[in-house]
Tab-separated table of C-alpha atoms and ligand atoms in Angstrom:
chain	number	residue	atom	x	y	z
A	1	UNK	CA	-137.075	20.769	1.277
A	2	UNK	CA	-135.740	23.125	3.971
A	3	UNK	CA	-139.341	23.607	4.990
A	4	UNK	CA	-140.107	19.943	4.809
A	5	UNK	CA	-137.263	19.308	7.233
A	6	UNK	CA	-138.165	22.003	9.649
A	7	UNK	CA	-141.660	20.692	9.664
A	8	UNK	CA	-140.553	17.197	10.232
A	9	UNK	CA	-138.524	18.363	13.259
A	10	UNK	CA	-141.371	20.357	14.553
A	11	UNK	CA	-143.363	17.380	14.261
A	12	UNK	CA	-141.166	15.097	16.017
A	13	UNK	CA	-140.769	17.684	18.846
A	14	UNK	CA	-144.513	17.713	19.153
A	15	UNK	CA	-144.847	14.045	19.142
A	16	UNK	CA	-142.309	13.825	22.226
A	17	UNK	CA	-144.208	16.203	23.875
A	18	UNK	CA	-147.434	14.238	23.088
A	19	UNK	CA	-145.660	11.009	24.520
A	20	UNK	CA	-144.660	12.924	27.710
A	21	UNK	CA	-148.074	14.650	28.191
A	22	UNK	CA	-150.614	12.022	26.802
A	23	UNK	CA	-150.702	9.527	29.629
A	24	UNK	CA	-154.503	9.700	30.505
A	25	UNK	CA	-155.342	11.983	27.464
A	26	UNK	CA	-157.651	10.226	24.940
A	27	UNK	CA	-156.797	10.093	21.389
A	28	UNK	CA	-159.134	9.755	18.286
A	29	UNK	CA	-156.818	7.817	15.744
A	30	UNK	CA	-159.658	7.522	13.245
A	31	UNK	CA	-159.911	11.388	12.037
A	32	UNK	CA	-156.983	12.939	13.276
A	33	UNK	CA	-153.332	12.653	11.600
A	34	UNK	CA	-151.186	10.873	13.907
A	35	UNK	CA	-147.405	11.134	14.075
A	36	UNK	CA	-145.101	8.264	15.531
A	37	UNK	CA	-141.344	8.670	15.580
A	38	UNK	CA	-139.151	5.273	15.389
A	39	UNK	CA	-135.689	6.117	16.450
A	40	UNK	CA	-133.741	4.131	13.798
A	41	UNK	CA	-130.356	5.983	14.149
A	42	UNK	CA	-129.478	4.456	17.463
A	43	UNK	CA	-127.194	1.718	15.671
A	44	UNK	CA	-125.761	3.672	12.966
A	45	UNK	CA	-122.353	4.787	12.646
A	46	UNK	CA	-123.358	8.562	12.282
A	47	UNK	CA	-124.916	8.484	15.503
A	48	UNK	CA	-121.933	7.757	17.577
A	49	UNK	CA	-120.082	10.659	15.591
A	50	UNK	CA	-122.748	12.723	17.025
A	51	UNK	CA	-122.930	14.921	13.757
A	52	UNK	CA	-126.471	16.393	12.746
A	53	UNK	CA	-127.439	13.757	10.120
A	54	UNK	CA	-128.493	11.277	12.546
A	55	UNK	CA	-130.806	13.626	14.501
A	56	UNK	CA	-132.586	14.539	10.973
A	57	UNK	CA	-135.948	13.121	10.461
A	58	UNK	CA	-137.666	11.432	7.521
A	59	UNK	CA	-141.511	11.489	7.377
A	60	UNK	CA	-143.698	8.440	6.028
A	61	UNK	CA	-147.340	9.086	5.146
A	62	UNK	CA	-149.237	5.958	5.593
A	63	UNK	CA	-152.748	4.512	6.388
A	64	UNK	CA	-152.072	2.371	9.525
A	65	UNK	CA	-155.454	0.283	9.081
A	66	UNK	CA	-153.810	-2.287	6.718
A	67	UNK	CA	-152.440	-5.539	8.917
A	68	UNK	CA	-149.870	-6.937	8.408
A	69	UNK	CA	-148.357	-3.953	6.507
A	70	UNK	CA	-149.241	-1.244	8.685
A	71	UNK	CA	-151.543	-1.126	12.126
A	72	UNK	CA	-151.564	-0.113	15.787
A	73	UNK	CA	-150.211	-1.981	18.594
A	74	UNK	CA	-151.129	-0.077	21.258
A	75	UNK	CA	-150.008	3.770	20.392
A	76	UNK	CA	-147.044	2.614	17.971
A	77	UNK	CA	-147.537	1.899	14.224
A	78	UNK	CA	-145.997	-1.410	13.501
A	79	UNK	CA	-145.918	-4.082	10.591
A	80	UNK	CA	-144.103	-4.915	7.487
A	81	UNK	CA	-143.945	-1.437	5.929
A	82	UNK	CA	-143.230	0.228	9.331
A	83	UNK	CA	-140.054	-1.945	10.077
A	84	UNK	CA	-138.825	-1.726	6.218
A	85	UNK	CA	-139.220	1.995	6.384
A	86	UNK	CA	-137.011	1.943	9.760
A	87	UNK	CA	-134.527	-0.031	8.183
A	88	UNK	CA	-134.287	2.497	5.208
A	89	UNK	CA	-134.065	5.069	7.483
A	90	UNK	CA	-131.421	3.945	9.552
A	91	UNK	CA	-129.550	3.421	6.316
A	92	UNK	CA	-129.912	7.074	5.627
A	93	UNK	CA	-129.062	7.796	8.963
A	94	UNK	CA	-132.342	9.420	9.717
A	95	UNK	CA	-135.221	9.187	12.501
A	96	UNK	CA	-138.704	7.785	10.916
A	97	UNK	CA	-141.487	9.601	11.862
A	98	UNK	CA	-144.651	7.679	10.786
A	99	UNK	CA	-147.864	10.200	9.845
A	100	UNK	CA	-151.179	8.101	9.691
A	101	UNK	CA	-153.733	9.631	7.479
A	102	UNK	CA	-156.502	8.326	5.224
A	103	UNK	CA	-155.255	6.139	2.378
A	104	UNK	CA	-156.799	8.562	-0.275
A	105	UNK	CA	-154.672	11.421	0.977
A	106	UNK	CA	-151.238	9.881	0.854
A	107	UNK	CA	-150.497	10.812	-2.724
A	108	UNK	CA	-151.409	14.587	-2.231
A	109	UNK	CA	-149.229	14.561	1.012
A	110	UNK	CA	-146.384	13.384	-0.880
A	111	UNK	CA	-147.103	15.591	-3.811
A	112	UNK	CA	-147.208	18.792	-1.922
A	113	UNK	CA	-143.938	17.850	0.025
A	114	UNK	CA	-145.719	17.702	3.769
A	115	UNK	CA	-143.922	14.350	3.841
A	116	UNK	CA	-141.089	12.690	2.427
A	117	UNK	CA	-142.452	9.465	1.112
A	118	UNK	CA	-145.686	7.488	1.173
A	119	UNK	CA	-145.485	3.814	2.072
A	120	UNK	CA	-148.779	1.898	2.460
A	121	UNK	CA	-149.016	-1.600	0.705
A	122	UNK	CA	-149.456	0.988	-2.006
A	123	UNK	CA	-149.593	-0.551	-5.433
A	124	UNK	CA	-147.722	0.947	-8.555
A	125	UNK	CA	-150.472	2.032	-11.124
A	126	UNK	CA	-150.470	3.918	-14.410
A	127	UNK	CA	-152.504	6.601	-12.864
A	128	UNK	CA	-150.167	7.148	-9.906
A	129	UNK	CA	-147.202	7.267	-11.931
A	130	UNK	CA	-148.627	10.490	-13.205
A	131	UNK	CA	-148.542	12.054	-9.865
A	132	UNK	CA	-145.742	10.510	-7.888
A	133	UNK	CA	-142.556	8.480	-8.610
A	134	UNK	CA	-142.240	5.047	-7.281
A	135	UNK	CA	-139.045	2.825	-5.842
A	136	UNK	CA	-138.572	-0.736	-7.092
A	137	UNK	CA	-141.333	-3.034	-5.705
A	138	UNK	CA	-140.583	-4.659	-2.363
A	139	UNK	CA	-143.544	-6.867	-2.281
A	140	UNK	CA	-146.384	-8.428	-4.169
A	141	UNK	CA	-149.996	-8.012	-3.536
A	142	UNK	CA	-153.071	-9.591	-4.601
A	143	UNK	CA	-156.760	-8.477	-4.756
A	144	UNK	CA	-158.951	-11.108	-3.315
A	145	UNK	CA	-162.726	-11.313	-2.631
A	146	UNK	CA	-163.960	-11.775	0.751
A	147	UNK	CA	-167.633	-13.194	1.121
A	148	UNK	CA	-169.898	-14.738	3.896
A	149	UNK	CA	-170.153	-18.266	4.185
A	150	UNK	CA	-172.395	-19.748	2.268
A	151	UNK	CA	-172.713	-16.766	-0.206
A	152	UNK	CA	-174.078	-17.245	-3.793
A	153	UNK	CA	-170.820	-15.705	-4.881
A	154	UNK	CA	-168.285	-18.643	-5.114
A	155	UNK	CA	-165.936	-17.280	-7.906
A	156	UNK	CA	-164.530	-14.062	-9.029
A	157	UNK	CA	-166.527	-14.838	-12.511
A	158	UNK	CA	-169.694	-14.612	-10.503
A	159	UNK	CA	-169.237	-10.824	-9.880
A	160	UNK	CA	-169.089	-10.478	-13.729
A	161	UNK	CA	-172.037	-12.568	-14.729
A	162	UNK	CA	-174.751	-11.336	-16.956
A	163	UNK	CA	-177.202	-9.477	-14.869
A	164	UNK	CA	-175.199	-9.800	-11.779
A	165	UNK	CA	-176.146	-7.085	-9.129
A	166	UNK	CA	-174.013	-7.930	-6.293
A	167	UNK	CA	-172.747	-4.976	-4.203
A	168	UNK	CA	-169.006	-4.662	-3.608
A	169	UNK	CA	-167.293	-2.972	-0.831
A	170	UNK	CA	-163.887	-1.402	-1.004
A	171	UNK	CA	-161.511	0.945	0.980
A	172	UNK	CA	-161.642	4.394	-0.575
A	173	UNK	CA	-159.086	5.374	-3.272
A	174	UNK	CA	-157.419	1.962	-3.439
A	175	UNK	CA	-156.682	-0.303	-6.371
A	176	UNK	CA	-159.593	-2.424	-5.579
A	177	UNK	CA	-161.950	0.768	-5.628
A	178	UNK	CA	-160.764	1.659	-9.038
A	179	UNK	CA	-160.746	-1.698	-10.721
A	180	UNK	CA	-164.253	-2.702	-8.984
A	181	UNK	CA	-165.637	0.613	-10.124
A	182	UNK	CA	-164.311	0.127	-13.683
A	183	UNK	CA	-165.464	-3.225	-13.924
A	184	UNK	CA	-168.952	-3.259	-12.152
A	185	UNK	CA	-169.714	0.634	-12.254
A	186	UNK	CA	-169.588	2.970	-9.494
A	187	UNK	CA	-173.346	2.185	-8.572
A	188	UNK	CA	-172.543	-1.356	-7.561
A	189	UNK	CA	-169.547	-0.209	-5.448
A	190	UNK	CA	-169.599	1.364	-1.865
A	191	UNK	CA	-166.163	3.105	-0.608
A	192	UNK	CA	-165.263	3.095	2.686
A	193	UNK	CA	-162.784	4.920	4.894
A	194	UNK	CA	-160.858	1.756	5.860
A	195	UNK	CA	-160.746	-1.980	4.883
A	196	UNK	CA	-162.194	-2.856	8.175
A	197	UNK	CA	-165.096	-0.709	7.782
A	198	UNK	CA	-165.900	-2.441	4.565
A	199	UNK	CA	-165.454	-5.848	6.235
A	200	UNK	CA	-168.175	-4.794	8.963
A	201	UNK	CA	-170.664	-3.575	6.386
A	202	UNK	CA	-170.188	-7.146	4.405
A	203	UNK	CA	-170.758	-8.957	8.073
A	204	UNK	CA	-173.715	-6.492	8.246
A	205	UNK	CA	-175.044	-7.478	4.962
A	206	UNK	CA	-174.760	-4.078	3.571
A	207	UNK	CA	-172.786	-5.140	0.619
A	208	UNK	CA	-172.330	-8.804	-0.708
A	209	UNK	CA	-168.542	-8.970	-0.969
A	210	UNK	CA	-165.159	-7.050	-0.282
A	211	UNK	CA	-162.421	-6.562	-2.628
A	212	UNK	CA	-159.176	-6.073	-0.773
A	213	UNK	CA	-155.460	-6.919	-0.674
A	214	UNK	CA	-154.942	-10.547	0.435
A	215	UNK	CA	-152.763	-10.587	3.681
A	216	UNK	CA	-154.931	-7.542	5.241
A	217	UNK	CA	-158.287	-9.736	4.066
A	218	UNK	CA	-156.634	-12.839	5.987
A	219	UNK	CA	-156.373	-10.679	9.055
A	220	UNK	CA	-159.941	-9.265	8.675
A	221	UNK	CA	-161.558	-13.029	8.056
A	222	UNK	CA	-159.652	-14.070	11.042
A	223	UNK	CA	-161.180	-11.199	13.076
A	224	UNK	CA	-164.630	-11.803	11.837
A	225	UNK	CA	-166.685	-14.997	12.311
A	226	UNK	CA	-168.490	-16.258	9.099
A	227	UNK	CA	-166.310	-14.817	6.479
A	228	UNK	CA	-164.288	-16.343	3.859
A	229	UNK	CA	-161.847	-15.566	0.994
A	230	UNK	CA	-162.615	-16.806	-2.643
A	231	UNK	CA	-159.932	-19.021	-3.909
A	232	UNK	CA	-160.015	-17.260	-7.378
A	233	UNK	CA	-158.180	-13.954	-7.366
A	234	UNK	CA	-159.065	-10.627	-8.657
A	235	UNK	CA	-155.777	-8.919	-9.810
A	236	UNK	CA	-151.850	-9.156	-8.975
A	237	UNK	CA	-150.028	-6.097	-8.038
A	238	UNK	CA	-146.708	-4.889	-7.086
A	239	UNK	CA	-146.009	-2.629	-3.847
A	240	UNK	CA	-143.536	0.434	-3.759
A	241	UNK	CA	-142.656	3.370	-2.195
A	242	UNK	CA	-143.433	6.702	-3.569
A	243	UNK	CA	-141.933	9.965	-3.338
A	244	UNK	CA	-142.637	13.329	-4.932
A	245	UNK	CA	-142.264	13.532	-8.807
A	246	UNK	CA	-138.676	14.455	-9.468
A	247	UNK	CA	-137.178	13.826	-6.084
A	248	UNK	CA	-134.461	11.642	-7.941
A	249	UNK	CA	-132.231	11.995	-5.088
A	250	UNK	CA	-134.320	10.583	-2.630
A	251	UNK	CA	-135.680	7.758	-5.080
A	252	UNK	CA	-132.121	6.568	-5.650
A	253	UNK	CA	-131.247	6.437	-1.849
A	254	UNK	CA	-134.414	4.429	-1.147
A	255	UNK	CA	-133.731	2.114	-4.113
A	256	UNK	CA	-130.153	1.317	-2.734
A	257	UNK	CA	-131.401	1.051	0.709
A	258	UNK	CA	-134.081	-1.651	-0.718
A	259	UNK	CA	-131.519	-3.370	-2.678
A	260	UNK	CA	-129.228	-3.608	0.215
A	261	UNK	CA	-131.925	-4.960	2.504
A	262	UNK	CA	-133.138	-7.645	-0.003
A	263	UNK	CA	-129.643	-8.624	-0.300
A	264	UNK	CA	-128.726	-9.231	2.902
A	265	UNK	CA	-132.188	-10.934	3.947
A	266	UNK	CA	-133.474	-8.076	6.049
A	267	UNK	CA	-136.675	-7.566	4.090
A	268	UNK	CA	-137.510	-11.318	4.162
A	269	UNK	CA	-136.774	-11.454	7.674
A	270	UNK	CA	-139.286	-8.647	8.340
A	271	UNK	CA	-141.998	-10.328	6.016
A	272	UNK	CA	-141.493	-13.652	7.680
A	273	UNK	CA	-142.196	-12.052	10.923
A	274	UNK	CA	-145.427	-10.877	10.015
A	275	UNK	CA	-146.714	-13.572	7.322
A	276	UNK	CA	-146.196	-16.844	8.475
B	1	LIG	N1	-152.759	-2.212	-2.647
B	1	LIG	C1	-153.976	-1.180	-2.550
B	1	LIG	C2	-153.620	0.219	-3.357
B	1	LIG	O1	-152.473	0.680	-3.519
B	1	LIG	C3	-154.549	-1.070	-1.289
B	1	LIG	C4	-153.608	-0.283	-0.209
B	1	LIG	C5	-154.125	0.188	1.089
B	1	LIG	N2	-153.258	0.367	1.987
B	1	LIG	C6	-153.569	0.952	3.185
B	1	LIG	N3	-152.438	1.230	4.003
B	1	LIG	N4	-154.694	1.212	3.432
B	1	LIG	O2	-154.454	0.963	-3.831
């Protein structure tokens, strides 16, 4: 824990340094981890007291290629998760630092303690519960199927049809990936680093459909001509925040914050801002 805190502070300082020095520098967010600090402590009581708590940071791991939950607006990571996390951090009197990484690296980062929690439209699953602990759920997700307009695939059942050979694109390490690999076999599934890459592969004809969460699916379809989302859905899920196994102190704090932010309408307000 000590080490994590020190690391977080070092990261925050490095980040500030980056802001100061990156005016014309080019960044490649695709394959390097990126940190973004969101100062949520400004409006907390602790801050005016000038004690150390308010300058503490809390580090969230995410994969910021998943609109409207987490995505880049310029150099900042914004979205439903980013804002809910900032509100939780504020309740804890901490400054939120967001670390962007591959989705498939988030659980390892949480397990190793190099970050404090993971929040990435992440579904609670049996498999993940063996590796991390989950907070109470703050949102629901639905796995949907994106196809090209006029596709022979018109319902989810078509994918399961006897003799069907349709190729499925997914984001590596997601539930869409594990469900599709289980249902159709890994030969029919192609894993991409991001949902966007999977969608581009669909548009380019490399795969016949993409299985992904409904809200990002809407964003991808809106951004790419000629794609539609099937009406029949593939799976229903619950999103939650994950922490290192056994970190019951942080988990209790996060759960208490989610409860309060639900009761006072903060979470609904954030969701309504991004999902019309
Ligand atoms: N809900 C899915 C899962 O938990 C997909 C989440 C992907 N999130 C992301 N930020 N890329 O596996």
